[in-house]
GROMACS .gro file of C-alpha atoms in nm:
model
  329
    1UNK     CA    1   0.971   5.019   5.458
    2UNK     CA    2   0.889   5.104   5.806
    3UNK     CA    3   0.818   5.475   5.739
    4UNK     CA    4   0.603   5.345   5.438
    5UNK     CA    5   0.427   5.155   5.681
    6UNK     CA    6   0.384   5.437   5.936
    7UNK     CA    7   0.281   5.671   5.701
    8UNK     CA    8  -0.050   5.412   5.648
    9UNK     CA    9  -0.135   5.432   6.040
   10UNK     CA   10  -0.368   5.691   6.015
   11UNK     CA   11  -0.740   5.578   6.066
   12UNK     CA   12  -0.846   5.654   5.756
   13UNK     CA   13  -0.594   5.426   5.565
   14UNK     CA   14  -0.623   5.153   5.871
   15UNK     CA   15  -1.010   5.172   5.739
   16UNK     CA   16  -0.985   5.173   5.407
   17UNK     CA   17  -0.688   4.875   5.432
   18UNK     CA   18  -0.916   4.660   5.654
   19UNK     CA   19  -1.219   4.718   5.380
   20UNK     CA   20  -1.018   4.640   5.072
   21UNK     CA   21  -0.830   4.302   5.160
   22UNK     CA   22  -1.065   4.178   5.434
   23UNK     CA   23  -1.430   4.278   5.287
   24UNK     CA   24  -1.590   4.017   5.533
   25UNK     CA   25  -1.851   4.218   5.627
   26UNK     CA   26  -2.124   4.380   5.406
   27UNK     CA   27  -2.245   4.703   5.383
   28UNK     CA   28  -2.645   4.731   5.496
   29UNK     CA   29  -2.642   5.043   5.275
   30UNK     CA   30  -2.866   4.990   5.022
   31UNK     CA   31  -2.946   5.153   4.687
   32UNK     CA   32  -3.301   5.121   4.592
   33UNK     CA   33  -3.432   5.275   4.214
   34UNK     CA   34  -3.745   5.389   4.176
   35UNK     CA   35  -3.827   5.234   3.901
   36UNK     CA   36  -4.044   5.296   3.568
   37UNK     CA   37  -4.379   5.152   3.465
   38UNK     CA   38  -4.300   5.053   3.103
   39UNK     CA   39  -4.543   5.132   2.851
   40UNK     CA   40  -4.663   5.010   2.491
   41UNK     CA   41  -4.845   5.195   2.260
   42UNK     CA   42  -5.222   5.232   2.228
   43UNK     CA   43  -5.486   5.325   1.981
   44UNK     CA   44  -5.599   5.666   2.138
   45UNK     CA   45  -5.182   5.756   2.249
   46UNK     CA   46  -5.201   5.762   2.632
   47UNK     CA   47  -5.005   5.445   2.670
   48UNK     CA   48  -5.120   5.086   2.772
   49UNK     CA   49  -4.925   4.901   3.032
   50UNK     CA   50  -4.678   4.631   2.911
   51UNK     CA   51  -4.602   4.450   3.202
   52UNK     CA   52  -4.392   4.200   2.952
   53UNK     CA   53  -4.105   4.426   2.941
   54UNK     CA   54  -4.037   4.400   3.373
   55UNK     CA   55  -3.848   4.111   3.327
   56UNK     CA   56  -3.570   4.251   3.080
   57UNK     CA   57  -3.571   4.553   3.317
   58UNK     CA   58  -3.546   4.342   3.642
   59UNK     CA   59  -3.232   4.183   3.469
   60UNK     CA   60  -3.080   4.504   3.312
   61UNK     CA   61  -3.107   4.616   3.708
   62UNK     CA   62  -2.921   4.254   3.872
   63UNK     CA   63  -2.690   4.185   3.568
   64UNK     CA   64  -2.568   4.571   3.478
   65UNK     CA   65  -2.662   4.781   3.774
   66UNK     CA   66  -2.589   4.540   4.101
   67UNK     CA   67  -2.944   4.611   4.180
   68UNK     CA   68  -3.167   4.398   4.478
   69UNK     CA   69  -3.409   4.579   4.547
   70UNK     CA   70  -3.673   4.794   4.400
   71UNK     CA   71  -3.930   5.071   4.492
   72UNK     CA   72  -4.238   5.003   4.232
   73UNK     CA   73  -4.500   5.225   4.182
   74UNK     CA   74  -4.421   5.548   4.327
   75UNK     CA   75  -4.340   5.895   4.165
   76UNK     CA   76  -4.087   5.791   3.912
   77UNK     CA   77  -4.311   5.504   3.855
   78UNK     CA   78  -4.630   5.756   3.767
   79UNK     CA   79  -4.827   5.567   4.008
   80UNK     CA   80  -5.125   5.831   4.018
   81UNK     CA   81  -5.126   5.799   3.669
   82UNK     CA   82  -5.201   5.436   3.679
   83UNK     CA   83  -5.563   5.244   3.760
   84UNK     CA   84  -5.568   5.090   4.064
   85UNK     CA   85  -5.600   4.782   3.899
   86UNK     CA   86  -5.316   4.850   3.668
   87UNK     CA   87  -5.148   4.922   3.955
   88UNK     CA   88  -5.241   4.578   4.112
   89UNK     CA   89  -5.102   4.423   3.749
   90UNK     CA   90  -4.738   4.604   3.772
   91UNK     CA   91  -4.684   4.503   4.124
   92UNK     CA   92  -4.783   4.105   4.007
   93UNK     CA   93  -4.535   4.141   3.751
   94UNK     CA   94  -4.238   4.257   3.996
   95UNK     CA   95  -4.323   3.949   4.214
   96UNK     CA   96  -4.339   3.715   3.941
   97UNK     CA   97  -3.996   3.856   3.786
   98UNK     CA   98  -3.783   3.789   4.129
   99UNK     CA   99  -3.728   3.463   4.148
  100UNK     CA  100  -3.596   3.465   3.727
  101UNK     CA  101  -3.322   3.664   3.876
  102UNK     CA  102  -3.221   3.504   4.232
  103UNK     CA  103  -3.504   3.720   4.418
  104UNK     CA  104  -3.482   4.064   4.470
  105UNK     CA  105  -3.640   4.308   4.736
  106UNK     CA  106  -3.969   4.433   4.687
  107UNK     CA  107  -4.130   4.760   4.791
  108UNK     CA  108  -4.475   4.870   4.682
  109UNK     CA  109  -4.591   5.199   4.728
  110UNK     CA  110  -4.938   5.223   4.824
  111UNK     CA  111  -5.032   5.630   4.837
  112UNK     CA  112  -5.343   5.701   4.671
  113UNK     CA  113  -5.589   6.032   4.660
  114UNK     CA  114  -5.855   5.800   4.807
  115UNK     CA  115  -5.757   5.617   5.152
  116UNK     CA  116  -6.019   5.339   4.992
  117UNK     CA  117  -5.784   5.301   4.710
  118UNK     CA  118  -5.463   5.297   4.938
  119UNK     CA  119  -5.639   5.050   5.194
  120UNK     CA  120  -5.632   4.815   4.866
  121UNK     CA  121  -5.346   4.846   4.743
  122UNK     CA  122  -5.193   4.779   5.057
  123UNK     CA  123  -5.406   4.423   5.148
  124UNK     CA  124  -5.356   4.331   4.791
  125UNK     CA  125  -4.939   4.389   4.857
  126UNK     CA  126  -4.961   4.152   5.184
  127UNK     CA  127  -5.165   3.919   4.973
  128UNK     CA  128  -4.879   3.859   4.718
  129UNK     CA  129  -4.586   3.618   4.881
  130UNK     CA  130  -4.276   3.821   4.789
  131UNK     CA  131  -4.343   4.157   4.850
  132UNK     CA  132  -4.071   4.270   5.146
  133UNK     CA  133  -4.293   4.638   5.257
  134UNK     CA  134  -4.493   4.882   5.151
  135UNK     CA  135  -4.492   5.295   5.173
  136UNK     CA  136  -4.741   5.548   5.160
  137UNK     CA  137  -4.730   5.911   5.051
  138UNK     CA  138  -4.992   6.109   5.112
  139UNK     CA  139  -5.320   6.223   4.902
  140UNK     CA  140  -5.204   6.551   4.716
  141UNK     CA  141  -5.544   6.715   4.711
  142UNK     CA  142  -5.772   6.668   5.011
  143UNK     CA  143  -5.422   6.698   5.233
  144UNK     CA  144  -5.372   6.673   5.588
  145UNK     CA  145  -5.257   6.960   5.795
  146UNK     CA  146  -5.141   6.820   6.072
  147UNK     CA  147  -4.948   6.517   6.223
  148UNK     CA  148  -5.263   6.384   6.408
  149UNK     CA  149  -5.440   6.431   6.097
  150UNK     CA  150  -5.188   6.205   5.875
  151UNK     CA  151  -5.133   5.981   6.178
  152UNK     CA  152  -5.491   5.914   6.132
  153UNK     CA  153  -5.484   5.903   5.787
  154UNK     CA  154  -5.186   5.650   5.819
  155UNK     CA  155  -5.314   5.394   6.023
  156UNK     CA  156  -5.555   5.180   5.850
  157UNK     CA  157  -5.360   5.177   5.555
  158UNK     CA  158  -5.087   5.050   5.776
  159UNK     CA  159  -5.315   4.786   5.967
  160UNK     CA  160  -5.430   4.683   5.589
  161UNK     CA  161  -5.019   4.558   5.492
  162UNK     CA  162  -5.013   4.430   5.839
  163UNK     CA  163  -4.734   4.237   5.928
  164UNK     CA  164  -4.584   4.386   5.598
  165UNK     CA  165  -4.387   4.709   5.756
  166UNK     CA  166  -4.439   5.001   5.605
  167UNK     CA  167  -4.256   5.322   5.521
  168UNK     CA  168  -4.424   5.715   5.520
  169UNK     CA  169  -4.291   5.871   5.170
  170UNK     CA  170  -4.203   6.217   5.225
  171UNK     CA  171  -4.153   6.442   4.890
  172UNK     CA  172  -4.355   6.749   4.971
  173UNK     CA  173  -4.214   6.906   4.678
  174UNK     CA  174  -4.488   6.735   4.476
  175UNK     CA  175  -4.772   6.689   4.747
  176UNK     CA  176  -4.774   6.993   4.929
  177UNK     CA  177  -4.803   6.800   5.271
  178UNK     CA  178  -4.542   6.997   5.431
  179UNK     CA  179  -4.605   6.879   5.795
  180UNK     CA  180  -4.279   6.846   6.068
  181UNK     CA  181  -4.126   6.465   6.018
  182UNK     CA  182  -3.964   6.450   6.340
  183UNK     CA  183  -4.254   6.484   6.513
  184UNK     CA  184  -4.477   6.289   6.264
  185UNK     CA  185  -4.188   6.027   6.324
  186UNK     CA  186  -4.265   6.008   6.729
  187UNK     CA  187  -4.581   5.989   6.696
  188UNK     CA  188  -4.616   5.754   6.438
  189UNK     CA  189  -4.377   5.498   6.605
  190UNK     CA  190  -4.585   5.516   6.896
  191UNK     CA  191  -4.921   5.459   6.728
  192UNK     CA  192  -4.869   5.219   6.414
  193UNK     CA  193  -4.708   4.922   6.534
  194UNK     CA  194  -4.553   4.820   6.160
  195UNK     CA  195  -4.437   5.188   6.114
  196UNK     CA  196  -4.057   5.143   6.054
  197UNK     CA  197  -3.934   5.483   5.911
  198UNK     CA  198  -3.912   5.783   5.621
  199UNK     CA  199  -3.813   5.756   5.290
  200UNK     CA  200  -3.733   6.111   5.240
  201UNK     CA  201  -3.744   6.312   4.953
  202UNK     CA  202  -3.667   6.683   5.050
  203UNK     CA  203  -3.399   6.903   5.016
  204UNK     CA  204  -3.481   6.991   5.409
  205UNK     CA  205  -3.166   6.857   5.600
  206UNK     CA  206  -3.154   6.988   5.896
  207UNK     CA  207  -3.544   6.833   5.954
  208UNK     CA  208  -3.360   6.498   5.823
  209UNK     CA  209  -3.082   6.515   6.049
  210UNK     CA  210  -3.323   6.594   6.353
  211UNK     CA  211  -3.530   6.252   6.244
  212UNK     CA  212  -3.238   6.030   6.270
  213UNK     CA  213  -3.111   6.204   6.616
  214UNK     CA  214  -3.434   6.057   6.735
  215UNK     CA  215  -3.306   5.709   6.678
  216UNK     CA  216  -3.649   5.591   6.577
  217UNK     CA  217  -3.665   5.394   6.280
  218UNK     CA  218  -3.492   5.404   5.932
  219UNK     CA  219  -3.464   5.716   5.727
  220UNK     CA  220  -3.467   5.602   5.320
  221UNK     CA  221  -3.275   5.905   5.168
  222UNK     CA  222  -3.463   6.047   4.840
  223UNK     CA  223  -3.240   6.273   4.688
  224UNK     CA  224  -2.960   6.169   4.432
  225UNK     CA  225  -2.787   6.484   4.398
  226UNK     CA  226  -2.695   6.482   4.746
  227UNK     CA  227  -2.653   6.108   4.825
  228UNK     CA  228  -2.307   6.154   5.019
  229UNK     CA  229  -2.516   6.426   5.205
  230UNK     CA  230  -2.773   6.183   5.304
  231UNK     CA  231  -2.500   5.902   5.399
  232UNK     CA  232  -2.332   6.148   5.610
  233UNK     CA  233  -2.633   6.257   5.777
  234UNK     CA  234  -2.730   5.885   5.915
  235UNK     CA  235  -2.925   5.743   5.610
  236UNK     CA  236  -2.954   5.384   5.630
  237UNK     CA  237  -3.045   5.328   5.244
  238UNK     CA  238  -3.118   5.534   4.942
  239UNK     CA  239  -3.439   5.510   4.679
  240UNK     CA  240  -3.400   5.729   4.376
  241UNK     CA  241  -3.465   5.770   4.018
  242UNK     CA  242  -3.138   5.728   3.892
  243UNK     CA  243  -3.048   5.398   4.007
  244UNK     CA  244  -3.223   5.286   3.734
  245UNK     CA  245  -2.885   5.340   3.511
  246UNK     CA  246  -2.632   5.493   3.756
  247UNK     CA  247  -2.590   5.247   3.987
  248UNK     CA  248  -2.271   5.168   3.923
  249UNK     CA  249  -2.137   5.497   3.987
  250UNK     CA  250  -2.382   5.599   4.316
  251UNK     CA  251  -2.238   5.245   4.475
  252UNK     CA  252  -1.867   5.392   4.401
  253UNK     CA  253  -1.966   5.679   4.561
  254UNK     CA  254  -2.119   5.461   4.863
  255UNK     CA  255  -1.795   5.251   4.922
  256UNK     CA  256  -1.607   5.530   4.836
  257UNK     CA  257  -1.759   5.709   5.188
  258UNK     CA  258  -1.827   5.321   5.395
  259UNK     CA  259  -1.440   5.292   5.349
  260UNK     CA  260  -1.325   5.634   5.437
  261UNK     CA  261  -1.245   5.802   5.154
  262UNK     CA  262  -1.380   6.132   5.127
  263UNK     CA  263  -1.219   6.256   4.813
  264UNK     CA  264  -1.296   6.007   4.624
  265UNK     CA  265  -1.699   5.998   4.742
  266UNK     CA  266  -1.692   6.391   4.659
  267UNK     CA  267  -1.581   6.304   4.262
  268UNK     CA  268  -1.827   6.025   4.261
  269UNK     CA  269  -2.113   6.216   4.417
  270UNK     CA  270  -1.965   6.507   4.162
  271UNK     CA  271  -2.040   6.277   3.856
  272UNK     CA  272  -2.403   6.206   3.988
  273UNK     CA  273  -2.471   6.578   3.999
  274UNK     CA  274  -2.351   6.668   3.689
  275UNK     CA  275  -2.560   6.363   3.545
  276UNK     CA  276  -2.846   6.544   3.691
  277UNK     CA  277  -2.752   6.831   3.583
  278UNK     CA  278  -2.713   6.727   3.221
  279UNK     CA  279  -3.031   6.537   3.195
  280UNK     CA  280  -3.259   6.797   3.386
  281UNK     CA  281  -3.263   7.060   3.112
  282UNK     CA  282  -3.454   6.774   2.949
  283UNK     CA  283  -3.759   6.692   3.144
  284UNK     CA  284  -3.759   6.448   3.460
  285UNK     CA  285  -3.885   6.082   3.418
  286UNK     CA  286  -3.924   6.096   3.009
  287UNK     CA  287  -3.493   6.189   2.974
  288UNK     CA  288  -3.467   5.928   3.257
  289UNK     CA  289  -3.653   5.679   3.013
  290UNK     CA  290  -3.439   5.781   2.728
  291UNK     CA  291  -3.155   5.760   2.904
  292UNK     CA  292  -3.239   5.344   2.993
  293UNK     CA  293  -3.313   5.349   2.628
  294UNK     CA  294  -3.054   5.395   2.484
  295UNK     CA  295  -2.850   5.180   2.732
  296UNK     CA  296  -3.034   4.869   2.532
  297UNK     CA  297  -3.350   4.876   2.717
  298UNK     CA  298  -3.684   5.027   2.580
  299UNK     CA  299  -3.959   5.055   2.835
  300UNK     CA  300  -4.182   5.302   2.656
  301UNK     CA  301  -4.303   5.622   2.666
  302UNK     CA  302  -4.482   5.775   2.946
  303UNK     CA  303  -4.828   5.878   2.984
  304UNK     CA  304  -4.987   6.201   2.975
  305UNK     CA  305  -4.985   6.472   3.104
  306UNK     CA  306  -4.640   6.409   3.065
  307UNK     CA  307  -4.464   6.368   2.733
  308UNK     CA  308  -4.197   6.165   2.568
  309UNK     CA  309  -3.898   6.340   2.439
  310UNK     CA  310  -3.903   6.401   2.046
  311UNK     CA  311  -3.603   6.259   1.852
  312UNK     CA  312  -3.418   6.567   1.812
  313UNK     CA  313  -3.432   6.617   2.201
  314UNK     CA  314  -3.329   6.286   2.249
  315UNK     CA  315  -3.021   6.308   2.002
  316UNK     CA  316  -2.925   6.615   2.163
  317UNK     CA  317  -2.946   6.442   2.490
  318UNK     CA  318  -2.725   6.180   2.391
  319UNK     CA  319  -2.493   6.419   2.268
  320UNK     CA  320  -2.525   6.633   2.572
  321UNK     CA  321  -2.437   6.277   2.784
  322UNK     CA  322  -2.130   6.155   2.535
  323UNK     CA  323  -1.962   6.501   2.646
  324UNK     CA  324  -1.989   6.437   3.001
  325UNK     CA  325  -1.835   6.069   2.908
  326UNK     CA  326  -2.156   5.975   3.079
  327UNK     CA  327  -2.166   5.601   2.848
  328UNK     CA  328  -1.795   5.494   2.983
  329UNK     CA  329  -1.859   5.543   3.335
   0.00000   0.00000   0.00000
């Protein structure tokens, strides 16, 4: 018994012991989807909001996902797809839901190709009581080139969500703003007095890991398929598109790593990947939509330019997920 016991006194057991039978303190680590705008049909087949569906989704999130906290109206959410006033209508419905399912986190993301439009979004997201923050990415077609240049871009929209904090959204991949974060991040913190961090969505780590040497703010991590990466790196929460319906296995993966146990975050961060990697062949946010659909919840199509899967894709896509055992994870 005593060499059993010795055997255990390494620090990664004495961590992993101390998590499992005394879990008296809880992880700040938080997973955060990005989550859909559902859709109806319409007459002329570009999709009409349905803002009734965002309660059944809100609860699919708490009740089958462990979910808190959500990221509304950002890429996965089509935001510059949407009107601004639609987009005024989805973020109403995300307050309204909360409180139906014992309150849940609420970020809005503001970006917009006109700083009017972004100025709005963000007074009309410190009018609502229940919205936590907001974020911003940047305008994808007039685009700054500089820090100064989105510092200055930045600020009102910041002193409109005033005292709402608010978060820069970094995914350059799809806006072509490509400018250094660690020195946007100084200079930001030193000029917007509400600025509290990145939510980062680029495969650039070493820029990431430079950002959170800094020790200025929070750094959201962005990108699924490298979660454990992110963690590793000093991320203090994750948003992401798959949250939406893997959940369950990214928080595995994020206990899995909080307690010490590499392995077993490696197999869990192995099964998000090859989710990914299954579903990807398949188109972005519509397979992500089919996916949730056929876990019980329908939220719609999506609207164009993008394009719903058609029924054979989404039976092979099924099939393609049953393989990986995706359904009994």
């Amino acid at each position: 018994m005593d060499r059993i016991f010795a055997s255990l006194m390494n620090l990664r057991s004495i961590v992993t012991f101390l998590v499992f039978f005394f879990p008296l303190t809880v992880s700040s680590f938080d997973l955060i989807p990005a989550v859909f705008t559902p859709f109806s049909e319409d007459e002329i087949g570009i999709g009409k909001l349905d803002t009734s569906k965002v309660i059944d989704y809100a609860k699919f999130l708490k009740q089958k996902q462990n979910i808190s906290s959500v990221f509304v109206g950002g890429t996965n959410g089509e935001s510059l797809s949407l009107t601004l006033e639609e987009r005024k209508t989805l973020l109403e419905a995300w307050v309204e839901a909360a409180p139906s399912i014992g309150g849940m986190t609420i970020i809005s993301h503001v970006g917009a190709e006109s700083i009017v439009d972004a100025i709005a979004l963000a007074s009309h997201a410190k009018s609502l009581d229940g919205v936590a923050s907001v974020a911003a990415m940047p305008p994808t077609f007039f685009r700054p080139s500089s820090v100064s240049e989105l510092v200055a871009w930045f600020s009102p929209i910041a002193e409109a969500a005033y005292p709402l904090t608010i978060k820069y959204y970094h995914i350059p991949s799809m806006t072509n703003v490509a400018i250094d974060m660690d020195e946007f991040l100084v200079a930001a913190s030193s000029a917007i007095p509400n600025f509290t961090g990145i939510k980062y969505t680029d495969t650039d780590l070493y820029t990431f890991t430079k950002c959170v040497s800094l020790g200025v703010g929070e750094m959201f991590y962005g990108k699924d398929e490298t979660l454990t990466s992110g963690m590793l790196l000093g991320a203090t929460s994750a948003v992401g598109s798959t949250y939406s319906f893997l959940a369950p296995t990214a928080w595995s993966a994020v206990h899995a790593w909080e307690s010490g146990n590499v392995k077993s975050a490696q197999e869990y961060q192995g099964k998000i990947t090859l989710l990914i990697n299954t579903m990807l062949p398949y188109g972005g946010i519509p397979a992500q939509k089919a996916i949730v659909k056929m876990m019980g919840l329908d939220l719609g199509n999506v609207r164009l330019p993008l394009t719903a899967l058609e029924e054979d894709q989404e039976a092979n896509l099924k099939k393609d997920l049953n393989a990986i055992g995706f359904f009994d994870w």
